[in-house]
Amino acid sequence: MTSKTLRIESGESTRRSYGGALPASHGPVISGEGINFSFGQGELQKQILFDVQLEIQPGEIVLLTGPSGSGKTTLLTLIAGLRTLQEGRLNVLGHSLCQAPQQNLLDLRRKIGFIFQAHNLLPYLTALQNVQVMFDLQPHVSPAEGRDRAVAMLKDVGLGDRLNYHVSRLSGGQRQRVAIARALVGGPQLVLADEPTAALDSVSGREVVNILQRLAREQGRPILMVTHDARVLDIADRVLEMQDGRLQTNTVRTERPSAHQSATAASALST
Amino acid sequence: MSQRIALSWLQLRHEKMKLFAAVAGVMVSVILMWMQLGLMKALFASAVRFHGSLNGELVLVHSQYEHLLHSKPFSSRLLYRLLGSSAVDDVFAISMAPSEWKNPWNGEMRSVQCYGIETDQPCLSISGLPEQLQELRSTDQFLYDRGSRPRFGDVIGAVERKEPVEPEINRRRMILSGLVDLGASFGVDGSILVSHANFLRLFSERKPGMIDVGVVRLRDTSLLPELQKQFQEQLGKEVSVLTVEQFKDRELRYWKSATPIGVIFTAGTVVGFFIGFIVVYQILYTDVTNHLPQYATMKAMGFSNGYLYRLVLEQSLQLAVLGYIPGTFITALLYAGLQKATQLPLELDLTRGVALIAVTVMMCAFSGVLAVRKLASADPAEVF
């Protein structure tokens, strides 16, 4: 609790040691334009994305909403380097995704923290192990350090007393919190989340996005979150709306809340 | 717990039943391979036990000699000529032929290998022989191989009960004077030892002075190759002068070429290999298939294919070790039981042990490599 008080007092940016240092990047984290994407070939070809243009700045929390089938998830997988860009220009964390080789995409994905619709945790591991395993991607981090960082991260999402619980013994909200810890522990430069609240009830869903928002703010990590959960839109700096594969005009729904506000909100909720 | 996560092991042991099935599969395969290899080795080892216990360095046999049960006698004068060489310490003449043993308890006729030996010095270094050699000098006395199969009757039990054993051998009533340890083989179910004089009584058609095996003991074994060549020239083409190793080889050559034993046991070993291979492959393949969504997630998060391949391969190696250890342990028990039943020299030897763990690891790794191909179908884009 002391750290929390400290954070509130110290105001703006209290970056924690567990994240990897964010590069002092200027310029956008994600920038794309003229993105067209289709599934299928020939007559069965179905275009999903039409001339999408977007830009996300460092530290921004951006929500991507829209009805199902509007192409949100497809756009997310393109940004994540999980699908091959067909047309247009897309730059993510300094990687150009136009005809990028597999290894580059892998390198890119390692800089991204992923949060999935279902928690997608490894069921045979404990909460701690699920977070720790991410350090297999960072051989320069010693096992001991990896463990310490994983423990700190789990404490930060409020699971300090559940470290050695197997996934099967955690509630849905707790699992998603482990997933958040897993996504953030390696110090990603970008967090991509796909409907992280879809499988949760409103209370635990709210809790999960609050934690996500708080940590992202503290660490200054940009988030792009696909959601059509209207209840969580308020955490965003910006909400992008997608309709039939087209991105509607960028709408700034909320002013970026100050660190003070968000931290207070988070501490109020987690206590 | 400051180690990295043993992901492969944690995953493997997560589903206990599957792990058990896989380990059991590897275990059965290991036992099968041990049995086949062990029996093959025991068969060949038992076939040359007589050869290996000969009390000398050089062996004379007829040039057309094939194997223990198919020998051709030659004149003992050839052997005794070697006594003229200063390099020779002593020579022993051995006659041998299959004889008919009538089981004294139930009257069944069995073929028993009969060796005629000299009674002043033991020509075989086997336990029981030196101290009982004297007794063979009396008429119709014989020594019985303790390792003979039970089909000859409960000879050993009778000896322990101090009952006289007087079976008919080649229609002649003989008197058992004691037991020696020679051991049965696949070709020879049982053996008896008699003096040369008694041998001639049993085989009236044999001419005196004709022997089957001549054993030459040298004063200085370092001269072996030269002496072998020299004796061969001296004695001419009727007999072959062999080292003990060559004598063994000749016996084994017969068993390997004239019988399908080698092929059968090799085939059995291969079958064992494939059983293990298929079981491990099946388990790993379904395992990879079941975990595809998780693997896809890991790929999405930046884990490389290589990392996941290693995961599956590690599991295959863990299965290899987990199956090998109990498999070898059970084999030891089976060997002990079989040795008792068959008198075959079965043993877990280090060479085969090392070879088998290598084969088991290979088997599991091979299954792992095949199962791993399924991983390529884990599409990380599908997890969203």
PDB file of C-alpha atoms in Angstrom, chain B residues 199-325:
ATOM      1  CA  PHE B 199      33.397 -93.457 -24.346  1.00  0.00           C
ATOM      2  CA  LEU B 200      34.496 -96.416 -26.429  1.00  0.00           C
ATOM      3  CA  ARG B 201      32.189 -98.654 -24.419  1.00  0.00           C
ATOM      4  CA  LEU B 202      29.278 -96.353 -25.226  1.00  0.00           C
ATOM      5  CA  PHE B 203      30.181 -95.983 -28.888  1.00  0.00           C
ATOM      6  CA  SER B 204      31.291 -99.432 -29.960  1.00  0.00           C
ATOM      7  CA  GLU B 205      31.521 -98.322 -33.607  1.00  0.00           C
ATOM      8  CA  ARG B 206      34.203 -95.742 -32.773  1.00  0.00           C
ATOM      9  CA  LYS B 207      37.776 -96.754 -33.491  1.00  0.00           C
ATOM     10  CA  PRO B 208      40.218 -96.316 -30.642  1.00  0.00           C
ATOM     11  CA  GLY B 209      42.677 -93.501 -31.231  1.00  0.00           C
ATOM     12  CA  MET B 210      40.167 -91.354 -33.131  1.00  0.00           C
ATOM     13  CA  ILE B 211      39.310 -88.053 -31.451  1.00  0.00           C
ATOM     14  CA  ASP B 212      37.145 -85.017 -32.268  1.00  0.00           C
ATOM     15  CA  VAL B 213      38.862 -82.135 -30.559  1.00  0.00           C
ATOM     16  CA  GLY B 214      42.497 -81.733 -29.618  1.00  0.00           C
ATOM     17  CA  VAL B 215      43.379 -79.099 -27.072  1.00  0.00           C
ATOM     18  CA  VAL B 216      46.900 -77.676 -27.025  1.00  0.00           C
ATOM     19  CA  ARG B 217      48.196 -75.805 -24.017  1.00  0.00           C
ATOM     20  CA  LEU B 218      51.201 -73.638 -24.766  1.00  0.00           C
ATOM     21  CA  ARG B 219      54.033 -72.728 -22.470  1.00  0.00           C
ATOM     22  CA  ASP B 220      54.202 -69.211 -23.872  1.00  0.00           C
ATOM     23  CA  THR B 221      51.009 -67.759 -25.265  1.00  0.00           C
ATOM     24  CA  SER B 222      52.773 -64.789 -26.826  1.00  0.00           C
ATOM     25  CA  LEU B 223      53.944 -67.041 -29.651  1.00  0.00           C
ATOM     26  CA  LEU B 224      50.386 -68.040 -30.502  1.00  0.00           C
ATOM     27  CA  PRO B 225      50.157 -66.790 -34.107  1.00  0.00           C
ATOM     28  CA  GLU B 226      53.523 -68.237 -35.136  1.00  0.00           C
ATOM     29  CA  LEU B 227      52.849 -71.574 -33.464  1.00  0.00           C
ATOM     30  CA  GLN B 228      49.397 -71.839 -34.996  1.00  0.00           C
ATOM     31  CA  LYS B 229      50.920 -71.390 -38.448  1.00  0.00           C
ATOM     32  CA  GLN B 230      53.791 -73.724 -37.703  1.00  0.00           C
ATOM     33  CA  PHE B 231      51.539 -76.513 -36.368  1.00  0.00           C
ATOM     34  CA  GLN B 232      49.154 -76.179 -39.265  1.00  0.00           C
ATOM     35  CA  GLU B 233      52.027 -76.709 -41.707  1.00  0.00           C
ATOM     36  CA  GLN B 234      53.389 -79.545 -39.638  1.00  0.00           C
ATOM     37  CA  LEU B 235      50.092 -81.440 -39.421  1.00  0.00           C
ATOM     38  CA  GLY B 236      48.888 -80.998 -42.986  1.00  0.00           C
ATOM     39  CA  LYS B 237      45.435 -80.500 -44.380  1.00  0.00           C
ATOM     40  CA  GLU B 238      43.510 -83.173 -42.488  1.00  0.00           C
ATOM     41  CA  VAL B 239      43.116 -81.055 -39.390  1.00  0.00           C
ATOM     42  CA  SER B 240      42.565 -77.364 -38.809  1.00  0.00           C
ATOM     43  CA  VAL B 241      44.600 -75.666 -36.112  1.00  0.00           C
ATOM     44  CA  LEU B 242      42.410 -72.961 -34.616  1.00  0.00           C
ATOM     45  CA  THR B 243      42.676 -70.502 -31.798  1.00  0.00           C
ATOM     46  CA  VAL B 244      39.897 -70.772 -29.232  1.00  0.00           C
ATOM     47  CA  GLU B 245      38.331 -67.634 -30.713  1.00  0.00           C
ATOM     48  CA  GLN B 246      38.363 -69.118 -34.194  1.00  0.00           C
ATOM     49  CA  PHE B 247      36.879 -72.317 -32.807  1.00  0.00           C
ATOM     50  CA  LYS B 248      34.055 -70.277 -31.258  1.00  0.00           C
ATOM     51  CA  ASP B 249      33.589 -68.331 -34.474  1.00  0.00           C
ATOM     52  CA  ARG B 250      33.213 -71.516 -36.429  1.00  0.00           C
ATOM     53  CA  GLU B 251      30.492 -72.697 -34.061  1.00  0.00           C
ATOM     54  CA  LEU B 252      28.707 -69.342 -34.178  1.00  0.00           C
ATOM     55  CA  ARG B 253      29.008 -69.185 -37.943  1.00  0.00           C
ATOM     56  CA  TYR B 254      27.013 -72.366 -38.073  1.00  0.00           C
ATOM     57  CA  TRP B 255      24.275 -71.097 -35.792  1.00  0.00           C
ATOM     58  CA  LYS B 256      24.117 -67.770 -37.543  1.00  0.00           C
ATOM     59  CA  SER B 257      24.036 -69.103 -41.090  1.00  0.00           C
ATOM     60  CA  ALA B 258      22.378 -72.489 -40.837  1.00  0.00           C
ATOM     61  CA  THR B 259      19.623 -71.390 -38.504  1.00  0.00           C
ATOM     62  CA  PRO B 260      17.356 -68.334 -38.693  1.00  0.00           C
ATOM     63  CA  ILE B 261      18.043 -67.509 -35.045  1.00  0.00           C
ATOM     64  CA  GLY B 262      19.883 -64.287 -35.775  1.00  0.00           C
ATOM     65  CA  VAL B 263      17.212 -63.146 -38.224  1.00  0.00           C
ATOM     66  CA  ILE B 264      14.354 -64.044 -35.897  1.00  0.00           C
ATOM     67  CA  PHE B 265      15.743 -62.220 -32.921  1.00  0.00           C
ATOM     68  CA  THR B 266      16.824 -59.238 -34.958  1.00  0.00           C
ATOM     69  CA  ALA B 267      13.320 -59.089 -36.408  1.00  0.00           C
ATOM     70  CA  GLY B 268      11.904 -59.324 -32.885  1.00  0.00           C
ATOM     71  CA  THR B 269      14.068 -56.414 -31.816  1.00  0.00           C
ATOM     72  CA  VAL B 270      12.889 -54.351 -34.765  1.00  0.00           C
ATOM     73  CA  VAL B 271       9.266 -55.181 -33.903  1.00  0.00           C
ATOM     74  CA  GLY B 272       9.906 -53.992 -30.348  1.00  0.00           C
ATOM     75  CA  PHE B 273      11.383 -50.799 -31.724  1.00  0.00           C
ATOM     76  CA  PHE B 274       8.345 -50.111 -33.879  1.00  0.00           C
ATOM     77  CA  ILE B 275       5.873 -50.850 -31.119  1.00  0.00           C
ATOM     78  CA  GLY B 276       7.557 -48.222 -28.976  1.00  0.00           C
ATOM     79  CA  PHE B 277       7.846 -45.875 -31.910  1.00  0.00           C
ATOM     80  CA  ILE B 278       4.157 -46.095 -32.779  1.00  0.00           C
ATOM     81  CA  VAL B 279       2.968 -45.754 -29.195  1.00  0.00           C
ATOM     82  CA  VAL B 280       5.142 -42.716 -28.527  1.00  0.00           C
ATOM     83  CA  TYR B 281       4.217 -41.187 -31.866  1.00  0.00           C
ATOM     84  CA  GLN B 282       0.504 -41.649 -31.217  1.00  0.00           C
ATOM     85  CA  ILE B 283       0.744 -40.131 -27.771  1.00  0.00           C
ATOM     86  CA  LEU B 284       2.861 -37.185 -28.826  1.00  0.00           C
ATOM     87  CA  TYR B 285       0.760 -36.567 -31.915  1.00  0.00           C
ATOM     88  CA  THR B 286      -2.530 -36.430 -30.024  1.00  0.00           C
ATOM     89  CA  ASP B 287      -0.773 -34.402 -27.374  1.00  0.00           C
ATOM     90  CA  VAL B 288       0.425 -31.828 -29.876  1.00  0.00           C
ATOM     91  CA  THR B 289      -3.022 -31.780 -31.473  1.00  0.00           C
ATOM     92  CA  ASN B 290      -4.707 -31.210 -28.133  1.00  0.00           C
ATOM     93  CA  HIS B 291      -2.316 -28.434 -27.268  1.00  0.00           C
ATOM     94  CA  LEU B 292      -2.484 -26.685 -30.633  1.00  0.00           C
ATOM     95  CA  PRO B 293      -4.438 -23.687 -29.312  1.00  0.00           C
ATOM     96  CA  GLN B 294      -1.829 -23.218 -26.592  1.00  0.00           C
ATOM     97  CA  TYR B 295       0.992 -23.563 -29.072  1.00  0.00           C
ATOM     98  CA  ALA B 296      -0.727 -21.051 -31.322  1.00  0.00           C
ATOM     99  CA  THR B 297      -0.955 -18.674 -28.374  1.00  0.00           C
ATOM    100  CA  MET B 298       2.718 -19.105 -27.654  1.00  0.00           C
ATOM    101  CA  LYS B 299       3.597 -18.519 -31.282  1.00  0.00           C
ATOM    102  CA  ALA B 300       1.502 -15.345 -31.233  1.00  0.00           C
ATOM    103  CA  MET B 301       3.366 -14.146 -28.166  1.00  0.00           C
ATOM    104  CA  GLY B 302       6.658 -14.530 -29.977  1.00  0.00           C
ATOM    105  CA  PHE B 303       7.798 -18.042 -29.155  1.00  0.00           C
ATOM    106  CA  SER B 304       9.541 -19.476 -32.190  1.00  0.00           C
ATOM    107  CA  ASN B 305       8.777 -22.778 -33.862  1.00  0.00           C
ATOM    108  CA  GLY B 306      12.172 -23.973 -32.693  1.00  0.00           C
ATOM    109  CA  TYR B 307      11.216 -23.343 -29.075  1.00  0.00           C
ATOM    110  CA  LEU B 308       8.053 -25.422 -29.471  1.00  0.00           C
ATOM    111  CA  TYR B 309       9.836 -28.186 -31.411  1.00  0.00           C
ATOM    112  CA  ARG B 310      12.281 -28.444 -28.570  1.00  0.00           C
ATOM    113  CA  LEU B 311       9.408 -28.706 -26.140  1.00  0.00           C
ATOM    114  CA  VAL B 312       7.991 -31.749 -27.922  1.00  0.00           C
ATOM    115  CA  LEU B 313      11.404 -33.325 -28.435  1.00  0.00           C
ATOM    116  CA  GLU B 314      12.241 -32.881 -24.774  1.00  0.00           C
ATOM    117  CA  GLN B 315       9.059 -34.697 -23.940  1.00  0.00           C
ATOM    118  CA  SER B 316       9.964 -37.560 -26.218  1.00  0.00           C
ATOM    119  CA  LEU B 317      13.334 -37.843 -24.494  1.00  0.00           C
ATOM    120  CA  GLN B 318      11.692 -37.750 -21.077  1.00  0.00           C
ATOM    121  CA  LEU B 319       9.441 -40.597 -22.192  1.00  0.00           C
ATOM    122  CA  ALA B 320      12.492 -42.514 -23.378  1.00  0.00           C
ATOM    123  CA  VAL B 321      14.195 -42.282 -20.014  1.00  0.00           C
ATOM    124  CA  LEU B 322      10.991 -42.892 -18.046  1.00  0.00           C
ATOM    125  CA  GLY B 323      10.244 -46.020 -20.060  1.00  0.00           C
ATOM    126  CA  TYR B 324      13.773 -47.310 -20.149  1.00  0.00           C
ATOM    127  CA  ILE B 325      14.390 -47.429 -16.415  1.00  0.00           C
TER     128      ILE B 325
END
